[in-house]
Phi, psi and omega in degrees: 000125173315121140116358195275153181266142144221154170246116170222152169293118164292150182254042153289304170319290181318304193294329181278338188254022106358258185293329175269003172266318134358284150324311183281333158302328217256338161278343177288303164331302134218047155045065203232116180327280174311331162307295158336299175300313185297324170291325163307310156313298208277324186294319216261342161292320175312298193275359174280332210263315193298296205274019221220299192284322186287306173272005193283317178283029179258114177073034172247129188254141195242152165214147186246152171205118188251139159322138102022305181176147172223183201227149169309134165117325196254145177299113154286146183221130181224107170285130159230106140313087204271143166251150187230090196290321192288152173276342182231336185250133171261175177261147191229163176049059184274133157243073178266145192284093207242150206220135164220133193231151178290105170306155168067015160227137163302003183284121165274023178298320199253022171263130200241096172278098182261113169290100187223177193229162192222096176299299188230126162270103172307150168283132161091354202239195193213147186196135178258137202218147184219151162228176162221157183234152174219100217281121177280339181223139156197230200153194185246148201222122215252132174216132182120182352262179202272107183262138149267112199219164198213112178235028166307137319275011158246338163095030193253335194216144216222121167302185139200176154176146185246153170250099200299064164253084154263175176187138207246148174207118174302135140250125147311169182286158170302153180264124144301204180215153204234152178253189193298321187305318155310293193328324178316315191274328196288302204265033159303154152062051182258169216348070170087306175258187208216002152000132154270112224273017140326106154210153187303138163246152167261036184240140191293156174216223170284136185277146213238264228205249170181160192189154195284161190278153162222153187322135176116312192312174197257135186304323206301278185325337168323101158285110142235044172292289189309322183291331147335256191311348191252009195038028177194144216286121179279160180179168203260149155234216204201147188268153187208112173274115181317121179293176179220110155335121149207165186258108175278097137245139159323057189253133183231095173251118157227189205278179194273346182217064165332129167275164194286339172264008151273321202298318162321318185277353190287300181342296232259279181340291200320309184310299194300305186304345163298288154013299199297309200292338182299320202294301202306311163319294171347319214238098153344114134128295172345125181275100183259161188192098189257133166234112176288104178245093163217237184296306159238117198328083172262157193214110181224148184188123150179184188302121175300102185247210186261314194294324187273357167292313184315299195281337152267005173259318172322296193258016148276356119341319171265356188289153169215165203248166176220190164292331201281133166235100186276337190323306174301324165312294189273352130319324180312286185330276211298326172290320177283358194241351269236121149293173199267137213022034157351216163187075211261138212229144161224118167266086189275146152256100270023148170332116219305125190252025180274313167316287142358268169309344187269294171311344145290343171082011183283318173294136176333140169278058214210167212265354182275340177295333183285322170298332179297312186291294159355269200301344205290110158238147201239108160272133165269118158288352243236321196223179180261042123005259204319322202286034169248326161262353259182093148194185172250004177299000000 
């Protein structure tokens, strides 16, 4: 039961009451006074230590405070705020115990014991204390609860008590860094041509050039170096890169009794498909479409922000990969949802399986699916592929 003190004997403690029953035998035995006095002595720190420890945890309270969210990989930093409820006895020598485990796995491999210590708690007062970490995988991760313990001051007999301060935290998949080649496969083929997609905006960018003033413009764009000398007023324009639709899918397929380089690649899909929606956010205005084909099938599509990143690297934290070949369905999906000139990227743990899908005929037979398919790039991570869009240096 949470919030309850137990007291046990250390096992200094054992070697002291030891050597005192040993005395109390050998006064008993032979009935030699000062053996008595000396067992009396030797009792009275034992029941002072007891009753020492037993009130230092008493009425001491924890609290955590964890990051908003982190990605596999990235350093966690976790505060724990121990209170000290009593009015007069402070606590001394605090240890506390705090434990984190991966929901959804049985390893006990994957349970984490972090050790940290509050040398003097003052009565009434509060005091923080922090560790770090570093979480490798991911997924959602349970912290608590928190044992508070003590072997002040003699180390013979040891106080506790637990505290039901739990708290839960998503790790994202790890982020990478996508190369040129990638950028390449987004803005390929876009309406048809190989074009350069540079045109003057009025949304500020990179700076492209100057132009006479028109009605509308922002005083903020006034060259006025330039307007000086041309006696007449100048203003800047700005390079404004056209966004691009593009479509994620996701296929994370391994065997029915995965070997540890599929469970790697399910890993490495995730990252890259993290990565891609990260990258794809960054850039205002772009129409994003994630379709997930695994244990369970998910589906997301909106305007790329930061609020719509947030919600897809969570739960892509939770994707697992299966058996099931959900694929053809969620192309179904992502193709009847598709805007008209999209970009659709399948990001695989196997080898491209669209020849396949074609010959079963599962997808419609109609000439706008066939241009979608056309147009279709499939990376395997499976292979060395990836490291030509992909990696983590």
């Amino acid at each position: 039961m949470f919030g309850r003190r137990k007291i046990t004997i250390c096992r200094e403690g054992w070697y002291y009451l030891f050597v005192l029953s040993f005395i109390i035998g050998g006064a008993i035995l032979r009935q030699v006074n000062l053996l008595v006095v000396l067992a009396g002595l030797m009792f009275g720190p034992l029941l002072f230590h007891w009753r020492l420890v037993a009130a230092t945890v008493r009425r001491i309270a924890v609290k955590r405070r964890l990051p908003e969210r982190i990605c596999a990989g990235d350093l966690l930093t976790v505060d724990l705020i121990a209170t000290n409820g009593r009015r007069r006895l402070d606590s001394w020598g605090l240890l506390l115990e705090d434990a984190i485990r991966l929901e959804g796995n049985g390893d006990a491999a994957q349970r984490t014991r972090v050790d940290v210590m509050i040398p003097h708690l003052p009565a009434g007062e509060s005091e923080r204390v922090s560790y770090r970490s570093v979480l490798a995988r991911r997924g959602r991760y349970r912290f608590g609860p928190v044992k508070v313990s003590t072997r002040f001051p003699l180390g013979l007999v040891q106080g506790s008590i637990k505290i039901d301060c739990r708290d839960w935290l998503t790790v994202c998949p790890r982020l990478g860094h996508l190369t040129r080649q990638w950028a390449q496969i987004v803005e390929a083929d876009r309406a048809g041509s190989q074009r350069s997609f540079r045109r003057q905006g009025l949304v500020e960018g990179d700076f492209f050039g100057l132009r006479d003033w028109r009605t509308g413009d922002s005083r903020r764009w006034i060259h006025w170096r330039t307007s000086a000398k041309q006696s007449n007023l100048a203003v800047k324009q700005f390079e404004q890169q056209r966004s691009r639709d593009v479509a994620l899918v996701l296929d994370l397929w391994h065997s029915s009794q995965p070997t540890d380089e599929e469970l790697e690649n399910v890993e490495m899909a995730v990252s890259f498909a993290a990565t891609a929606v990260a990258d794809l956010c960054r850039r205002a205005g772009s129409h994003l479409m994630l379709a997930v084909a695994g244990k369970s099938p998910l589906h997301f599509a909106a305007t790329a922000s930061a609020v719509f990143m947030h919600e897809v690297l969570e739960q892509l934290a939770l994707v697992e990969g299966g058996e099931t070949n959900s694929l053809p369905g969620v192309l179904r999906r992502v193709v009847g949802e598709l805007r008209t000139g999209a970009r659709v990227v399948v990001i695989s743990t196997r080898p491209n399986e669209m020849d396949r899908i074609r010959r079963q005929k599962i997808l419609a037979d109609e000439p706008r699916v066939h241009s979608v398919l056309s147009r279709l790039a499939w990376i395997d991570v499976s292979s060395d592929q990836l490291s030509r869009y992909f990696n983590f240096a």
